[in-house]
mmCIF file with all atom_site columns, C-alpha atoms in Angstrom:
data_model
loop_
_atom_site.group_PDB
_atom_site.id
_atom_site.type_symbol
_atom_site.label_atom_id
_atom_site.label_alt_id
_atom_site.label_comp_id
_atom_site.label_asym_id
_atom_site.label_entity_id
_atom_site.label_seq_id
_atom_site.pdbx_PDB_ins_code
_atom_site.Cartn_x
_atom_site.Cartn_y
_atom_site.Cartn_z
_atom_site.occupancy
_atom_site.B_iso_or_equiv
_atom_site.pdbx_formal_charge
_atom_site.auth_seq_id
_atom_site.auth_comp_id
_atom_site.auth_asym_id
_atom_site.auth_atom_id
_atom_site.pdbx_PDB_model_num
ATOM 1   C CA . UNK N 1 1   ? -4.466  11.096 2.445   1.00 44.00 ? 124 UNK N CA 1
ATOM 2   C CA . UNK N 1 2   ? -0.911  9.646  3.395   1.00 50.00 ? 125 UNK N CA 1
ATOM 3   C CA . UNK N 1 3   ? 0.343   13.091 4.322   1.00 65.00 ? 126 UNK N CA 1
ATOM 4   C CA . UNK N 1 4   ? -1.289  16.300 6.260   1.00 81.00 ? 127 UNK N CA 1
ATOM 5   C CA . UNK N 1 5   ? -2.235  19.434 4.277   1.00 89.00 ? 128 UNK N CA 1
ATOM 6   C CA . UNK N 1 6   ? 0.375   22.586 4.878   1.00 93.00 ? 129 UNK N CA 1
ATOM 7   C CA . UNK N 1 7   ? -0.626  26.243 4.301   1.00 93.00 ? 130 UNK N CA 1
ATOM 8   C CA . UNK N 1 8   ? 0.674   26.210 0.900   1.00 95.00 ? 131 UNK N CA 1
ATOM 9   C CA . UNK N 1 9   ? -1.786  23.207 -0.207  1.00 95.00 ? 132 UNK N CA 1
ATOM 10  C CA . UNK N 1 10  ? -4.836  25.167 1.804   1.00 93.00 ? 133 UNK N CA 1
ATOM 11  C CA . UNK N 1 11  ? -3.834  28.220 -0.162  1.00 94.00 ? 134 UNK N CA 1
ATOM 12  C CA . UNK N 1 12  ? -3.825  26.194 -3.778  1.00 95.00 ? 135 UNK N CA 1
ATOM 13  C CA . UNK N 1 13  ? -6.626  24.523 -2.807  1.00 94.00 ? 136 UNK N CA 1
ATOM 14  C CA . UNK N 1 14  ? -8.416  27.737 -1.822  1.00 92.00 ? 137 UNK N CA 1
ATOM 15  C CA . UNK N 1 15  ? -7.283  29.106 -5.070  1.00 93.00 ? 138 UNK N CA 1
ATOM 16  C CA . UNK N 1 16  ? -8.420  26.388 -7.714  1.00 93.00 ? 139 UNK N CA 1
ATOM 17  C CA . UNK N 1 17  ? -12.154 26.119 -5.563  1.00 90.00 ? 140 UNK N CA 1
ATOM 18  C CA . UNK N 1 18  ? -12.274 30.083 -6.828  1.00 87.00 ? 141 UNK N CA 1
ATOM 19  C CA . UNK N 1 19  ? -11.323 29.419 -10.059 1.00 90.00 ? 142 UNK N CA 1
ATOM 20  C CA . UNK N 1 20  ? -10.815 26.063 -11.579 1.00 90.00 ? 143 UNK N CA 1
ATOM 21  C CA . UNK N 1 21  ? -9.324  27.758 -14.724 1.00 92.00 ? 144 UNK N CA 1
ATOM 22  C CA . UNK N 1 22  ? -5.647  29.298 -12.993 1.00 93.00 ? 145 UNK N CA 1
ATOM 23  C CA . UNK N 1 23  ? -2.475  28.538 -14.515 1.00 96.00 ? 146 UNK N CA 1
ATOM 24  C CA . UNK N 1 24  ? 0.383   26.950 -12.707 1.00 97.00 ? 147 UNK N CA 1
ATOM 25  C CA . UNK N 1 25  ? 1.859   30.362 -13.281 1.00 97.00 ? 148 UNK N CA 1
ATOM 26  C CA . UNK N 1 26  ? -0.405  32.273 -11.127 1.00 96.00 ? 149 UNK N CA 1
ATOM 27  C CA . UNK N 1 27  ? -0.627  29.774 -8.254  1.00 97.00 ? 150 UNK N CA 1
ATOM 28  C CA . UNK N 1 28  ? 2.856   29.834 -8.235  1.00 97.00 ? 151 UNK N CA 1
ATOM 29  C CA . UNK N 1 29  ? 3.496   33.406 -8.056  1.00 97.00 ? 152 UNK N CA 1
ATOM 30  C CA . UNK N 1 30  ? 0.295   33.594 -5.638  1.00 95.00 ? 153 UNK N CA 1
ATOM 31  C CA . UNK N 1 31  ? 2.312   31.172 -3.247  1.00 96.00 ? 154 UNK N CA 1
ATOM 32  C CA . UNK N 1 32  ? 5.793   32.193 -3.923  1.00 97.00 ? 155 UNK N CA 1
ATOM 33  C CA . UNK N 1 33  ? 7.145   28.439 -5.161  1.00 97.00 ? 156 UNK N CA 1
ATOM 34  C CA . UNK N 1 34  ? 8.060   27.490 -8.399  1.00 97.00 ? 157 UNK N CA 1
ATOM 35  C CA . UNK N 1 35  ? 6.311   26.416 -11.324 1.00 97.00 ? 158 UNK N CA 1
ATOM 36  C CA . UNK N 1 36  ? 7.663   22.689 -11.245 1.00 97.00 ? 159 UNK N CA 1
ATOM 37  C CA . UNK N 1 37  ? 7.213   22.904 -7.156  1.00 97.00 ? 160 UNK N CA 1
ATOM 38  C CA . UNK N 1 38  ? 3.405   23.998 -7.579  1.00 97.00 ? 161 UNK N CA 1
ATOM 39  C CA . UNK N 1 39  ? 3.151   21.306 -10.326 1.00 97.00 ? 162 UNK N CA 1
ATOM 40  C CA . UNK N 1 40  ? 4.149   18.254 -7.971  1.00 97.00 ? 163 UNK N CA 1
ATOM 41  C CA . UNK N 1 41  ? 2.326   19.692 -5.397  1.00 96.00 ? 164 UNK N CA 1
ATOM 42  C CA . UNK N 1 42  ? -1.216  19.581 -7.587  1.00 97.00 ? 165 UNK N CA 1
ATOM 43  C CA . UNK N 1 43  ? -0.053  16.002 -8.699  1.00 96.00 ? 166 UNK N CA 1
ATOM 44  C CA . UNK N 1 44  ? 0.656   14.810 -5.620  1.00 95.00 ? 167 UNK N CA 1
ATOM 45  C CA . UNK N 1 45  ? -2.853  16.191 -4.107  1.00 95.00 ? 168 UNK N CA 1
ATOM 46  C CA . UNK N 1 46  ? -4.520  14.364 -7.478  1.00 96.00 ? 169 UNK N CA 1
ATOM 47  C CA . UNK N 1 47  ? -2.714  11.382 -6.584  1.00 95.00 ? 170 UNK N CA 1
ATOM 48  C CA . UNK N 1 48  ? -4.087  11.293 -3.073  1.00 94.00 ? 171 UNK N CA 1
ATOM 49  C CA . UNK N 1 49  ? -7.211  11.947 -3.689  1.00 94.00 ? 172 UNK N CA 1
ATOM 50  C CA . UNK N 1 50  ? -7.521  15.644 -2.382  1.00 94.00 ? 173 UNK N CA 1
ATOM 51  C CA . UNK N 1 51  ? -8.194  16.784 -5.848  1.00 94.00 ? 174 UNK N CA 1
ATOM 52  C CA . UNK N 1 52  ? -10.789 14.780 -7.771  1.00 93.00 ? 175 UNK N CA 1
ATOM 53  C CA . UNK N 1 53  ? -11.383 16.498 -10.712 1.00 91.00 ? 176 UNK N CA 1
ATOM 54  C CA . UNK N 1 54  ? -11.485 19.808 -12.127 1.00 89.00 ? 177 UNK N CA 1
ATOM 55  C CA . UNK N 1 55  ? -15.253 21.459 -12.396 1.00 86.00 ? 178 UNK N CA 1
ATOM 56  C CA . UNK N 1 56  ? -17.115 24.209 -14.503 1.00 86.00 ? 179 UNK N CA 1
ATOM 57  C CA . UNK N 1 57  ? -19.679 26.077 -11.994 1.00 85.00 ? 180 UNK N CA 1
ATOM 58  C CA . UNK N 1 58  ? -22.755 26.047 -14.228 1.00 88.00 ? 181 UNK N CA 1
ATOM 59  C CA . UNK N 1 59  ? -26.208 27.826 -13.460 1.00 90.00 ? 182 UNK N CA 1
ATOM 60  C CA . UNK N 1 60  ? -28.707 25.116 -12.727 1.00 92.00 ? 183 UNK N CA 1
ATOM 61  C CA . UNK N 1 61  ? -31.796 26.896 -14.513 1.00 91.00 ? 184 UNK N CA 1
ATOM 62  C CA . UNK N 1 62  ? -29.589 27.856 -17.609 1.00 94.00 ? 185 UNK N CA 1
ATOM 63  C CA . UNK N 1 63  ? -29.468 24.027 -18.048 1.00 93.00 ? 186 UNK N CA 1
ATOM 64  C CA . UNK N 1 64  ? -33.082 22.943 -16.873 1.00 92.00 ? 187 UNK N CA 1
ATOM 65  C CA . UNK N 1 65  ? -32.388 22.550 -13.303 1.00 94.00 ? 188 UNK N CA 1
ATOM 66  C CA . UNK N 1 66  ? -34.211 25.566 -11.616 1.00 94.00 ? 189 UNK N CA 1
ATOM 67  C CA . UNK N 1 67  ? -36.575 23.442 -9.356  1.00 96.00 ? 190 UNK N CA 1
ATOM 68  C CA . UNK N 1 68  ? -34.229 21.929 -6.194  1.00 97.00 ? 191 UNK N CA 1
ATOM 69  C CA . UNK N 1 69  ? -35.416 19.422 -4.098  1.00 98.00 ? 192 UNK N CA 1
ATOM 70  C CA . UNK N 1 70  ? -34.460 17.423 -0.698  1.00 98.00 ? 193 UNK N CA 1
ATOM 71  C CA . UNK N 1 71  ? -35.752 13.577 -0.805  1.00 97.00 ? 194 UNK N CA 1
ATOM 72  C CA . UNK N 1 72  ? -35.625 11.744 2.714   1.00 97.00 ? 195 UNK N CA 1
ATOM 73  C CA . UNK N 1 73  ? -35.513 8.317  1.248   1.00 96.00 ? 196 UNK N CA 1
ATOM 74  C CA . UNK N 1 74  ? -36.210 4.914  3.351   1.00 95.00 ? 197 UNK N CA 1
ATOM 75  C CA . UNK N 1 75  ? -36.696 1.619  2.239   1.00 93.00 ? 198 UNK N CA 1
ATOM 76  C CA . UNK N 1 76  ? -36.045 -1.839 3.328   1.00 89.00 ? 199 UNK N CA 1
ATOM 77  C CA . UNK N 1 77  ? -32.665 -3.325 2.824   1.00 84.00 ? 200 UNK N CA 1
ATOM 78  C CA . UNK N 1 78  ? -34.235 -6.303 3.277   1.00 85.00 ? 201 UNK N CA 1
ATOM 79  C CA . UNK N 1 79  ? -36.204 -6.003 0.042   1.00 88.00 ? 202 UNK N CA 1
ATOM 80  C CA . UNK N 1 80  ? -33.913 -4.038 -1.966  1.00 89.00 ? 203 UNK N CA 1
ATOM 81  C CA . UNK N 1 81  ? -30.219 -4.700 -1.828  1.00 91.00 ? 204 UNK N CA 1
ATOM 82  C CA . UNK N 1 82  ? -28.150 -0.993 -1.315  1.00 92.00 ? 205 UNK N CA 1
ATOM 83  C CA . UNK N 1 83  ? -26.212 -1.869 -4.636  1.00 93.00 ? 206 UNK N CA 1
ATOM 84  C CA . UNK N 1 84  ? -29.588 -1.627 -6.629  1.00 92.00 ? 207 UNK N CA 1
ATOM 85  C CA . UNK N 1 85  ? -30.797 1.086  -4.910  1.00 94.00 ? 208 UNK N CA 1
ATOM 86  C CA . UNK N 1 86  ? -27.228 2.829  -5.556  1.00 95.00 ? 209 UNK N CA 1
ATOM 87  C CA . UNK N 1 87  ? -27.593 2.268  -9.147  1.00 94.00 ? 210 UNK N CA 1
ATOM 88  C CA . UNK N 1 88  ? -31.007 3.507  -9.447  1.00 93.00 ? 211 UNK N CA 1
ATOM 89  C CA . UNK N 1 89  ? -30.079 6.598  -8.535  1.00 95.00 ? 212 UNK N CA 1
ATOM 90  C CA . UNK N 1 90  ? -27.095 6.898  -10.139 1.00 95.00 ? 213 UNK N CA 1
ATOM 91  C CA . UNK N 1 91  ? -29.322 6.017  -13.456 1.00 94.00 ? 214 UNK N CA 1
ATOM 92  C CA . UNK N 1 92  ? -31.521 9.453  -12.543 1.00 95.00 ? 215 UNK N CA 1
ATOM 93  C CA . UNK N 1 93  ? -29.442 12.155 -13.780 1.00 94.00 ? 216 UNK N CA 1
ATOM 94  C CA . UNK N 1 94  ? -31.469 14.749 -11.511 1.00 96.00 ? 217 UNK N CA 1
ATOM 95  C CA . UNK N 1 95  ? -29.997 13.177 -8.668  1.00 96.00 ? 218 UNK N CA 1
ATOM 96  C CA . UNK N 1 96  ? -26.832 14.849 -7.949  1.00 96.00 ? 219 UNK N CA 1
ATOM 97  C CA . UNK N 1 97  ? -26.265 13.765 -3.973  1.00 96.00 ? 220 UNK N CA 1
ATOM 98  C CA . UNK N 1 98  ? -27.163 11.051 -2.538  1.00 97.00 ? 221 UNK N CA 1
ATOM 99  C CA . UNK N 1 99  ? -25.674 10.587 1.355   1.00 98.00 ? 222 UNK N CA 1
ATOM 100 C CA . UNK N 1 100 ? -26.580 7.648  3.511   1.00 97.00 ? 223 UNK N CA 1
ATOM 101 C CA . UNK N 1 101 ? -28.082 8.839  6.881   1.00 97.00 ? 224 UNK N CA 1
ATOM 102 C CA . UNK N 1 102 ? -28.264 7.561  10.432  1.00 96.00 ? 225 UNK N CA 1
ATOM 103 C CA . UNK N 1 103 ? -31.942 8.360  11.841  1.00 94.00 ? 226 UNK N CA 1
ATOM 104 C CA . UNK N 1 104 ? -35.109 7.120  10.298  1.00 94.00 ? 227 UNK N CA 1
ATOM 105 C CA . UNK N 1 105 ? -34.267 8.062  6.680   1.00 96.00 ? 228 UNK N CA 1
ATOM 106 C CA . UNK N 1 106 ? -31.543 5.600  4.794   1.00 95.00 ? 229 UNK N CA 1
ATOM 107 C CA . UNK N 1 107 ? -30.715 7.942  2.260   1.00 97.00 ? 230 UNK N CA 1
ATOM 108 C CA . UNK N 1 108 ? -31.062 12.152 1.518   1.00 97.00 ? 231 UNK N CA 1
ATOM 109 C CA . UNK N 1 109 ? -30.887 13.071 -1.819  1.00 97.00 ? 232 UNK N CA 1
ATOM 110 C CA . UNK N 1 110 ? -30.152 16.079 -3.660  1.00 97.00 ? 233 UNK N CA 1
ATOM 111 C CA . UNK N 1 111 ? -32.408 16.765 -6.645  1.00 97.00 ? 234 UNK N CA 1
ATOM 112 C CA . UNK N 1 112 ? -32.755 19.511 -9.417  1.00 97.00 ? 235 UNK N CA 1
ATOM 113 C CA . UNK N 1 113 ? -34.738 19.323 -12.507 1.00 97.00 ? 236 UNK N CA 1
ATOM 114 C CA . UNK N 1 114 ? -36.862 21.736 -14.756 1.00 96.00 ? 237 UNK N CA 1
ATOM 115 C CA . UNK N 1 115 ? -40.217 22.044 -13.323 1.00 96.00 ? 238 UNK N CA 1
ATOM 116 C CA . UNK N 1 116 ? -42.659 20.479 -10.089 1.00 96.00 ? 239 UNK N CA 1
ATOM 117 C CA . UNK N 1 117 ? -43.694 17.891 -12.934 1.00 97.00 ? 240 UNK N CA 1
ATOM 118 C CA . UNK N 1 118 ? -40.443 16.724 -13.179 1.00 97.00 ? 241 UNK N CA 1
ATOM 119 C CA . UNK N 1 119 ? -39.814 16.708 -9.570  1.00 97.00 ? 242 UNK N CA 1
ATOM 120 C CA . UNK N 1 120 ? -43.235 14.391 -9.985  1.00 97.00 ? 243 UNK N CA 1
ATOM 121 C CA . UNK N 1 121 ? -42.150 12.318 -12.307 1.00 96.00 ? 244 UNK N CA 1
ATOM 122 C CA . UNK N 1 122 ? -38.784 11.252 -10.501 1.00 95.00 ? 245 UNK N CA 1
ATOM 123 C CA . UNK N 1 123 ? -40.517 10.638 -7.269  1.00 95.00 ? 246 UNK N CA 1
ATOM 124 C CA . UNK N 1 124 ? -42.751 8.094  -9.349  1.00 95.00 ? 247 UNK N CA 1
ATOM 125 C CA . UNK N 1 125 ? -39.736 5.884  -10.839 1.00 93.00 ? 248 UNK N CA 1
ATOM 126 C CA . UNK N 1 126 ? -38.047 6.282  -7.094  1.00 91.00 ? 249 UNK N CA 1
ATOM 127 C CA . UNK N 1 127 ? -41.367 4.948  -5.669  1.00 91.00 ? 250 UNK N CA 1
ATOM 128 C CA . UNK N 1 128 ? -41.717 2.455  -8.275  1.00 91.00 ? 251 UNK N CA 1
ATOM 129 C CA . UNK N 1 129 ? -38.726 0.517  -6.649  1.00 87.00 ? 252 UNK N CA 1
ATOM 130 C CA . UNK N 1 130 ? -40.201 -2.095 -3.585  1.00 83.00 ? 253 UNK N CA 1
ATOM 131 C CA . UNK N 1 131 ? -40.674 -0.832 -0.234  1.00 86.00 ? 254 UNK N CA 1
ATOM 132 C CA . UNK N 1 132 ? -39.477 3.053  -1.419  1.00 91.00 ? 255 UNK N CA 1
ATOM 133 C CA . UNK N 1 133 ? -40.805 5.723  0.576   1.00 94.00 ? 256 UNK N CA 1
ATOM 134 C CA . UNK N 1 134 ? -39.843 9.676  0.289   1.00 95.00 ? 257 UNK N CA 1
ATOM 135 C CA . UNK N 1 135 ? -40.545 12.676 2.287   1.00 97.00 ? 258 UNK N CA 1
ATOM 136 C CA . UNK N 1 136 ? -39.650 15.799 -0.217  1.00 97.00 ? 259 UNK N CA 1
ATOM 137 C CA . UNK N 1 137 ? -38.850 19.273 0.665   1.00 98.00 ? 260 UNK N CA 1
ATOM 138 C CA . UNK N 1 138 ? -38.460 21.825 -1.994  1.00 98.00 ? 261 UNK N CA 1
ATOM 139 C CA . UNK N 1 139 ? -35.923 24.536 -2.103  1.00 97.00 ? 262 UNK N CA 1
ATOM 140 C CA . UNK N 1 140 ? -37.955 27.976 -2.477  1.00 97.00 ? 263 UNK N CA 1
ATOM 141 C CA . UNK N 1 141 ? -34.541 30.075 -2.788  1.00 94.00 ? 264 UNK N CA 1
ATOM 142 C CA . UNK N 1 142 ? -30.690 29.051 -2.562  1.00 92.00 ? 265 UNK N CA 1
ATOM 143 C CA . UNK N 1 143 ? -29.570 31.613 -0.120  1.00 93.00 ? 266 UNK N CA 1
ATOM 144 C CA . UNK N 1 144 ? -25.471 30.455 -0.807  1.00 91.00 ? 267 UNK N CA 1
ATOM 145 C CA . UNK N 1 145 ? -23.977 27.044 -2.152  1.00 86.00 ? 268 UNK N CA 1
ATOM 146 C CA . UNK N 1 146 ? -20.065 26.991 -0.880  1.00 80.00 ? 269 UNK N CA 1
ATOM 147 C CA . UNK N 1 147 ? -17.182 24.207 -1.171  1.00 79.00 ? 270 UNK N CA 1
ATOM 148 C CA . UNK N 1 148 ? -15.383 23.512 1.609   1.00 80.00 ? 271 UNK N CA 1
ATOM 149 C CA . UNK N 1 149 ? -12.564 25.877 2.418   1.00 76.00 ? 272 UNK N CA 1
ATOM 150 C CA . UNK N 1 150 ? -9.481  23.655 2.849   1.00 78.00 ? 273 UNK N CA 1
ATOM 151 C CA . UNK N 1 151 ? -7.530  24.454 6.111   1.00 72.00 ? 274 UNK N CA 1
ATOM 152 C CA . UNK N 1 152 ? -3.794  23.617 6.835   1.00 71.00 ? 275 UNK N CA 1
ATOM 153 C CA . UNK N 1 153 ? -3.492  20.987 9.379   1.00 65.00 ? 276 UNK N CA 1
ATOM 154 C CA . UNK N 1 154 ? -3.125  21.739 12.764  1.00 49.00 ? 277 UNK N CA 1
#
């Protein structure tokens, strides 16, 4: 970002995380600019990468993705390159994070899919990759999911 955030940004940032959906209008009003001022603002975050997209909030078991699941994931770079493994899991479509760790682990993934049998059967093409081993905890209840609430720069 070649520029810090102000209170104005935080606030339309804060805004559009609540609801993707507002018009220029409202944000405007909401922060007491004008319409073209808001505009250039939300271009300018777009353009430097503050904003990356714009995002429906959809209920993962309306959509077959009621079972969550945290996968530790090691394996040996020296058998399988971090580009493959990369675009393995960006080929499973139940993977929705995957962060590269410092500790034991390489990788921890973020998971959802339908069922424990489906939780199964993705484990099984993960492991079928050399040197692939996973340590799985399953998500009984999502007590709260949250983005990050953008705060003006000090």
């Amino acid at each position: 970002m070649s520029r810090k955030l102000d209170e104005i940004d935080a606030t339309l940032l804060r805004m559009l995380s609540s609801n993707g959906r507002q018009t220029v209008r409202a944000l405007a009003q909401e922060v007491s600019l004008s319409e073209p001022s808001v505009r250039d603002r939300l271009l300018r975050l777009e353009r430097e990468g503050v904003i990356t997209g714009y995002h429906a909030t959809i209920d993962p078991s309306a959509v077959g993705g009621g079972t969550a699941a945290f996968v530790a994931l090691r394996f040996q770079p020296s058998e399988i390159s971090k580009k493959t493994m990369n675009e393995a899991l960006l080929a499973e479509p139940c993977v929705l994070e995957a962060h590269e760790v410092a500790g034991e682990d390489c990788y921890l993934l973020k998971l959802r899919v339908e069922s424990t049998q489906a939780l199964a059967d993705a484990l099984d093409r993960l492991r079928k990759m050399p040197t692939v081993d996973t340590r799985t905890t399953i998500v009984l209840r999502t007590i709260f999911e949250r983005s990050l609430d953008p705060a003006p720069d000090a």
